[in-house]
Coordinates of C-alpha atoms in Angstrom, one line a residue:
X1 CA 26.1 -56.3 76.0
X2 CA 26.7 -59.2 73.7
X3 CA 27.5 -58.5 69.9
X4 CA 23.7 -59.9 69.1
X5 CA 22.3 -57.3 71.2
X6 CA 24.6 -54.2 70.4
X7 CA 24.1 -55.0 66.2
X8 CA 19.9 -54.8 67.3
X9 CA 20.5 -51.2 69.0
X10 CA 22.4 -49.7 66.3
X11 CA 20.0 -51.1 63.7
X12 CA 16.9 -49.3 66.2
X13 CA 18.7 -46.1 66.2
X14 CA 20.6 -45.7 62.8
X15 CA 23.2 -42.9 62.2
X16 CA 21.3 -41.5 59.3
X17 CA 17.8 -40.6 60.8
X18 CA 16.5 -40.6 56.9
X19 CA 16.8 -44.3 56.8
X20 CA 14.1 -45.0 59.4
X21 CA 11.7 -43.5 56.2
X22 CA 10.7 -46.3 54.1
X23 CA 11.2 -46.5 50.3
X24 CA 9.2 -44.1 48.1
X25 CA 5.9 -45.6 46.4
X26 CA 4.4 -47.1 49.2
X27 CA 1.8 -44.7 50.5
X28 CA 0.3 -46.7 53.7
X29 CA 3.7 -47.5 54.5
X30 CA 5.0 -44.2 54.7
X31 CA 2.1 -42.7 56.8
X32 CA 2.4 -45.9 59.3
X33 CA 6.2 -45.1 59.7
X34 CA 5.9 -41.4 59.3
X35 CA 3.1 -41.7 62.7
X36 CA 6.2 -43.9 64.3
X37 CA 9.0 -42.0 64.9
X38 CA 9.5 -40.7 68.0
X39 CA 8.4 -37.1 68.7
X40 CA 11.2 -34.5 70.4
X41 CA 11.5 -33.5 73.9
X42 CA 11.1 -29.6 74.2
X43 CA 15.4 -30.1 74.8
X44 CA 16.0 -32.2 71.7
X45 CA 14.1 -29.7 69.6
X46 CA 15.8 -26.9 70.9
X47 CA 19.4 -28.4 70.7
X48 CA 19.1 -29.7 67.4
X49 CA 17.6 -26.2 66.3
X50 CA 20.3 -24.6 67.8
X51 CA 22.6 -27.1 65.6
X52 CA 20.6 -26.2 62.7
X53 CA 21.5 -22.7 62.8
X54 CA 25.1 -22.3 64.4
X55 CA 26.4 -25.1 62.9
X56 CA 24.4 -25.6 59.2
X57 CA 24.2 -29.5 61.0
X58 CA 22.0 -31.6 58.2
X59 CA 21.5 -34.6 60.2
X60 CA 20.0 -32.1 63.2
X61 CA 18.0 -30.5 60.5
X62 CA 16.9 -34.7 59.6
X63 CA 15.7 -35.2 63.2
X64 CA 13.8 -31.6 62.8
X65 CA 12.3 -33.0 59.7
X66 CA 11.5 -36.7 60.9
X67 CA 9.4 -35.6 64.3
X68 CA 6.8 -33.5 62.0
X69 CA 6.4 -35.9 59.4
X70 CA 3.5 -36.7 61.1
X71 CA 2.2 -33.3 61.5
X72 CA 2.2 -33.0 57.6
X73 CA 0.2 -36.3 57.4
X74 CA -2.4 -34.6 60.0
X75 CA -3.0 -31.7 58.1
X76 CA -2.5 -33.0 54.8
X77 CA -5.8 -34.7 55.2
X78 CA -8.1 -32.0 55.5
X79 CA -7.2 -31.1 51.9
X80 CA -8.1 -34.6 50.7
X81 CA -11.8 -33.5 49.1
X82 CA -10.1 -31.5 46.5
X83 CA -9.9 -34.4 44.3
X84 CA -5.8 -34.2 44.0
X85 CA -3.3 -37.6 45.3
X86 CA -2.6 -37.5 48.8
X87 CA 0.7 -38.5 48.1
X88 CA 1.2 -35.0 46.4
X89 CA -0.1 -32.8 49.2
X90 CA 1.5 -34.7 51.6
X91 CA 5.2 -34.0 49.6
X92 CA 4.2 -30.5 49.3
X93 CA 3.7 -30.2 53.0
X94 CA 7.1 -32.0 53.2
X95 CA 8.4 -29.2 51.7
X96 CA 6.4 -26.0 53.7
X97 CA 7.7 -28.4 56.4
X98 CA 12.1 -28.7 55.2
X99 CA 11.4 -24.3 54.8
X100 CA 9.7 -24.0 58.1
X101 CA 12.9 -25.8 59.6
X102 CA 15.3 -23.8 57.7
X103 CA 13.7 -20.4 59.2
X104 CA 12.7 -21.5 62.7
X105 CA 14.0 -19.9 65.3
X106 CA 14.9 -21.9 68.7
X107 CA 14.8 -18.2 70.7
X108 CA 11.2 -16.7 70.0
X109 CA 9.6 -19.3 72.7
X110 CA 7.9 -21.4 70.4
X111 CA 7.4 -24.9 69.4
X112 CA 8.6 -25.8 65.7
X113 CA 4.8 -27.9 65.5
X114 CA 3.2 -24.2 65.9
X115 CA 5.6 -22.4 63.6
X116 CA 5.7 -25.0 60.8
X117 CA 1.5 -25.2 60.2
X118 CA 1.7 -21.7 58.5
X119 CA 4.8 -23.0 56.0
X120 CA 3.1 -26.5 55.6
X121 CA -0.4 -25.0 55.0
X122 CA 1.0 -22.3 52.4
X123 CA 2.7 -24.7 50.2
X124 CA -0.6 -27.0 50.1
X125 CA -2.3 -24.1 49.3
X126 CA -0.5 -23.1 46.7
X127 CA 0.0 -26.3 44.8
X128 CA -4.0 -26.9 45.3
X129 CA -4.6 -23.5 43.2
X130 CA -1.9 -24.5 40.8
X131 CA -2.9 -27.6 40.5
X132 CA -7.1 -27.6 40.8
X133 CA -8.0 -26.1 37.7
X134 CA -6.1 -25.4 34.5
X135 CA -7.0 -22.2 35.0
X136 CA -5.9 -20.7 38.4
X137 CA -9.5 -20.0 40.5
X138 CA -8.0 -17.3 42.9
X139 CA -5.2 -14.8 42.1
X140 CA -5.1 -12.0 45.4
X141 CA -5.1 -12.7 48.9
X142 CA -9.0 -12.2 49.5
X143 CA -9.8 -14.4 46.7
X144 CA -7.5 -17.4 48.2
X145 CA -8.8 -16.9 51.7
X146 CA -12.4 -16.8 50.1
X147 CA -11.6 -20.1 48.3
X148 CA -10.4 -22.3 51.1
X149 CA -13.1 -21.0 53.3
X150 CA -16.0 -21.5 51.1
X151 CA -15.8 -24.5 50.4
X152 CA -15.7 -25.5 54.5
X153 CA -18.6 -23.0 55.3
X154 CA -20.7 -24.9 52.5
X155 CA -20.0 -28.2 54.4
X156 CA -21.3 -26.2 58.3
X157 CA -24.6 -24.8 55.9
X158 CA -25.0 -28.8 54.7
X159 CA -23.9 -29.7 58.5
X160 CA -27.0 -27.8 60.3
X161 CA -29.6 -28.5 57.6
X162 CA -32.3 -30.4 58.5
X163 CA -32.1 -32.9 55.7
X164 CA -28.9 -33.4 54.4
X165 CA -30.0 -35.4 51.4
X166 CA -32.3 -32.5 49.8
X167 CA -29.0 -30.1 50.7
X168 CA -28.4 -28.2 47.5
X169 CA -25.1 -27.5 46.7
X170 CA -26.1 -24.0 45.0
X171 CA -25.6 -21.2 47.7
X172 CA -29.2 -19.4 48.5
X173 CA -29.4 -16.2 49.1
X174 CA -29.1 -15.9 53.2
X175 CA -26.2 -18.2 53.0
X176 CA -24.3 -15.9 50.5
X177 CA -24.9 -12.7 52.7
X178 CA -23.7 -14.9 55.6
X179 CA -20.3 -15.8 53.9
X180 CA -19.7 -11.8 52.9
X181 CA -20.2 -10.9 56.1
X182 CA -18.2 -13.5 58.3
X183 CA -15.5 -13.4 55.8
X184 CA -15.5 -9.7 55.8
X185 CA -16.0 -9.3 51.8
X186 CA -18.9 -8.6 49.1
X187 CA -21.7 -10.6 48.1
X188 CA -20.8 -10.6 44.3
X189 CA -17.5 -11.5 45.1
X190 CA -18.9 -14.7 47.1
X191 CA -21.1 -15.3 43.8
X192 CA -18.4 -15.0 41.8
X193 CA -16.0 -17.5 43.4
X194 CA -18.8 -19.8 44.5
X195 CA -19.4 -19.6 40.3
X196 CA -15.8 -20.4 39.4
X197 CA -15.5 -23.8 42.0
X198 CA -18.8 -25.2 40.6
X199 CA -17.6 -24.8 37.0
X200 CA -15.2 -27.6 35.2
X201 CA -12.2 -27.2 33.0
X202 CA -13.6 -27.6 29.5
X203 CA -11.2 -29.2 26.5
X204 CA -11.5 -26.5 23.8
X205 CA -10.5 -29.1 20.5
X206 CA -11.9 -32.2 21.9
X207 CA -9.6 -35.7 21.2
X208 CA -11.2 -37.5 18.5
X209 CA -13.8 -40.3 20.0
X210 CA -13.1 -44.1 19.7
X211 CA -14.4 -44.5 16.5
X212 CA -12.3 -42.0 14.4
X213 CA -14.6 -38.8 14.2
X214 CA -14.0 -35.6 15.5
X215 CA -16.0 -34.8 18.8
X216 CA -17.8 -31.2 18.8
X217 CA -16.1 -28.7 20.9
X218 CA -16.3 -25.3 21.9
X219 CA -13.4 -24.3 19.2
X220 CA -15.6 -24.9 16.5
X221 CA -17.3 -22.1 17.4
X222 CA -15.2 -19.7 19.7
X223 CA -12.4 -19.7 16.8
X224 CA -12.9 -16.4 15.2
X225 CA -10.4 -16.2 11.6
X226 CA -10.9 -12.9 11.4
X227 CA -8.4 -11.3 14.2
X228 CA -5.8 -14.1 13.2
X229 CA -2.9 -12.3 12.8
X230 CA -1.8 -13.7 9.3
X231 CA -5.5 -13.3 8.0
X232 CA -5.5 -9.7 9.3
X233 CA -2.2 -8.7 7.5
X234 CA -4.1 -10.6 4.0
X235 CA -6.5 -8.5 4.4
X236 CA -4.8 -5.1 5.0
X237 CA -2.8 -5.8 2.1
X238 CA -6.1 -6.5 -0.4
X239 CA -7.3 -3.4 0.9
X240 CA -4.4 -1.6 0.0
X241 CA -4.3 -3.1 -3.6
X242 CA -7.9 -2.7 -3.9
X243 CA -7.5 1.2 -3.8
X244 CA -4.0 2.7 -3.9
X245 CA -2.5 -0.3 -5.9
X246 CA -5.7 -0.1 -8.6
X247 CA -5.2 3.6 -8.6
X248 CA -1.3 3.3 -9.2
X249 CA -2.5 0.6 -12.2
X250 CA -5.0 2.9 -13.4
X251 CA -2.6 5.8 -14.3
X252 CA -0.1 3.5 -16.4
X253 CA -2.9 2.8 -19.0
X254 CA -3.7 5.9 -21.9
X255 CA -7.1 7.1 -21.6
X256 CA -9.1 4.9 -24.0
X257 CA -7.9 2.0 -21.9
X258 CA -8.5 2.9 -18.5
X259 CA -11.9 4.4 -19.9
X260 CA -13.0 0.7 -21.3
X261 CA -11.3 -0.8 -17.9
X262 CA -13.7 1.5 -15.5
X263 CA -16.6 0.9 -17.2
X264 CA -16.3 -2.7 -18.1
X265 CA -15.1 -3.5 -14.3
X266 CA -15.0 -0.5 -12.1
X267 CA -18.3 1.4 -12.1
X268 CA -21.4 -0.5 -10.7
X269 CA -25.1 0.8 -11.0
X270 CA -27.3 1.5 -8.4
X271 CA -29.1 -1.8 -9.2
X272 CA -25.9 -3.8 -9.0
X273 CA -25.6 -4.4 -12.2
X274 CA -22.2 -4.5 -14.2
X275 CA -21.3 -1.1 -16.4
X276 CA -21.1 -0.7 -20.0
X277 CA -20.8 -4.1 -22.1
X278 CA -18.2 -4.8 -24.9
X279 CA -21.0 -3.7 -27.7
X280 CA -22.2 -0.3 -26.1
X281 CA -18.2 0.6 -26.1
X282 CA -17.9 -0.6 -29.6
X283 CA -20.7 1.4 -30.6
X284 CA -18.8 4.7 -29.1
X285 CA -15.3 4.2 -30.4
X286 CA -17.0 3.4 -33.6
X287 CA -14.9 -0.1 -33.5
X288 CA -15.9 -3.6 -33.6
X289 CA -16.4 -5.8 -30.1
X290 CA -13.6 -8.0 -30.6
X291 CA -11.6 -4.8 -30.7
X292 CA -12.5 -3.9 -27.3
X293 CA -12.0 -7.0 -26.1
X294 CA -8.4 -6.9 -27.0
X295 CA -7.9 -3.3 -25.3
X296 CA -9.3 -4.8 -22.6
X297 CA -6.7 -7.9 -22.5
X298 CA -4.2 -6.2 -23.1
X299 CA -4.9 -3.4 -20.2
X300 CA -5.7 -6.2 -17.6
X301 CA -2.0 -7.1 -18.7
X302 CA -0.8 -3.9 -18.1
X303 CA -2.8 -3.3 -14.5
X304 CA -1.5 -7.3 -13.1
X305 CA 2.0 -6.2 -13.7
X306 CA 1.5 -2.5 -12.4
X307 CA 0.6 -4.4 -9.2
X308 CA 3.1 -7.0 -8.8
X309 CA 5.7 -3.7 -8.9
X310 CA 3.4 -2.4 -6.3
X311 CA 2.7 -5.1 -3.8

């Protein structure tokens, strides 16, 4: 072998099998090289498994990794109508794929392409429900499996129609009893879910438009002032003050005082109308109404310090 044709082997078959993966940002080229390198033998993948696990060997856990790269592409691509990058699904497969590799066991009599689907299908999964709505869609087990099915049987009801075009998208009634029953759960439950994937993510202060004003959103009328905590604690403490601090005020005045405060301020008619007026108390105290008024200053004085104490 000349030196020409030993430098062109070595740079076929590199020592470090991540080098035959081409640089990150470059979608198309990654799934064109990803589909090229070489699948194991049934030997290889068993050796370097075995390599894996005895021996912690990274570079057999590489060549583990490389020959399913592929398989992550494959399956990555039925998630692609959920409207998120393929580049991400296919990275979080990559990474069902690195944990699959890490647990797979070379003795149970299985290939690592069988074992791996489950770890590369549960990380997709759970980055799509992350990731789908701002608000996470399904929460237990049925409501996941009810979520990743529906959405396929909708596409087998649109399949078999007749006309495709005049499909509509709104589940009927036979096709929602069909769902409960093949996926073994109730027909509001189906309703429900079926309402949740139709419905959008909604911005509840809307960014202002291009032009500078405010757009309408649903916080301008959803925001309700009164359980805010600082406005609830205002008005706990205006209640207070409005009967035990007024009381407390009440008691430091003599009797003519609070007398002329009560029924100037305090004591309301049945009509609404205020109480007695500065003249009708003159008239009784057999003083003028400037007098009065003065008690009355000078009482209000009395009562606002009273319930600065008190607050």
């Amino acid at each position: 072998m000349t030196l020409s044709e030993a430098r062109t082997s070595t740079a076929l078959t590199p020592a470090n099998p991540w080098a035959m993966v081409p640089p990150l940002g470059n979608l198309d080229a990654y799934i064109t090289a990803a589909n090229r390198l070489p699948m194991l033998t049934l030997d290889e993948e068993q050796r370097f498994a075995r390599q894996l696990r005895e021996d912690n060997n990274l570079e057999a856990a590489g060549r583990l990794v490389l020959s399913h790269l592929r398989l992550v592409v494959s399956i990555s691509r039925q998630y692609l109508g959920y409207g998120l990058p393929h580049g991400d699904l296919i990275q979080e497969g990559n990474i069902g794929l690195m944990k699959a590799v890490r647990r797979f066991d070379p003795d149970q009599g299985v290939r690592l392409v069988s074992y791996a689907m489950h770890w590369i299908k549960a990380e997709i999964h759970e980055y799509i429900l992350k990731n789908w709505r701002m608000v996470k869609v399904a929460t237990t087990k049925a409501q996941r499996k009810l979520f990743f099915n529906l959405r396929s049987m909708k596409q087998e009801f649109k399949a078999e129609a007749e006309n495709a075009e005049t499909y509509r998208e709104t589940l009927s009634e036979h096709e929602i009893d069909a769902m409960a029953e093949q996926l073994k759960v109730k027909r509001e439950e189906v309703m429900e879910m079926e309402t949740r994937m139709s419905g959008g993510d909604v911005l509840l202060d809307p960014a202002p438009s291009d032009d500078g004003e405010q757009s309408f959103g649903p916080i301008s009328y959803l925001s309700d002032a009164a359980y805010e905590p600082t406005r609830v604690i205002e008005s706990r403490q205006r209640d207070t003050l409005a009967t035990q601090g007024i009381a407390t005020a009440l008691q430091e005045l003599d009797e003519r005082s609070r007398r002329i405060v009560e029924e100037r301020w305090l004591n309301v008619n049945d009509d609404g109308s205020g109480g007695m007026t500065l003249h009708d108390l003159a008239a009784e105290y057999g003083v003028s109404a400037e007098r009065i008024r003065q008690i009355e200053v000078a009482a209000m004085k009395k009562m606002k310090k009273a319930l600065v104490q008190y607050a």
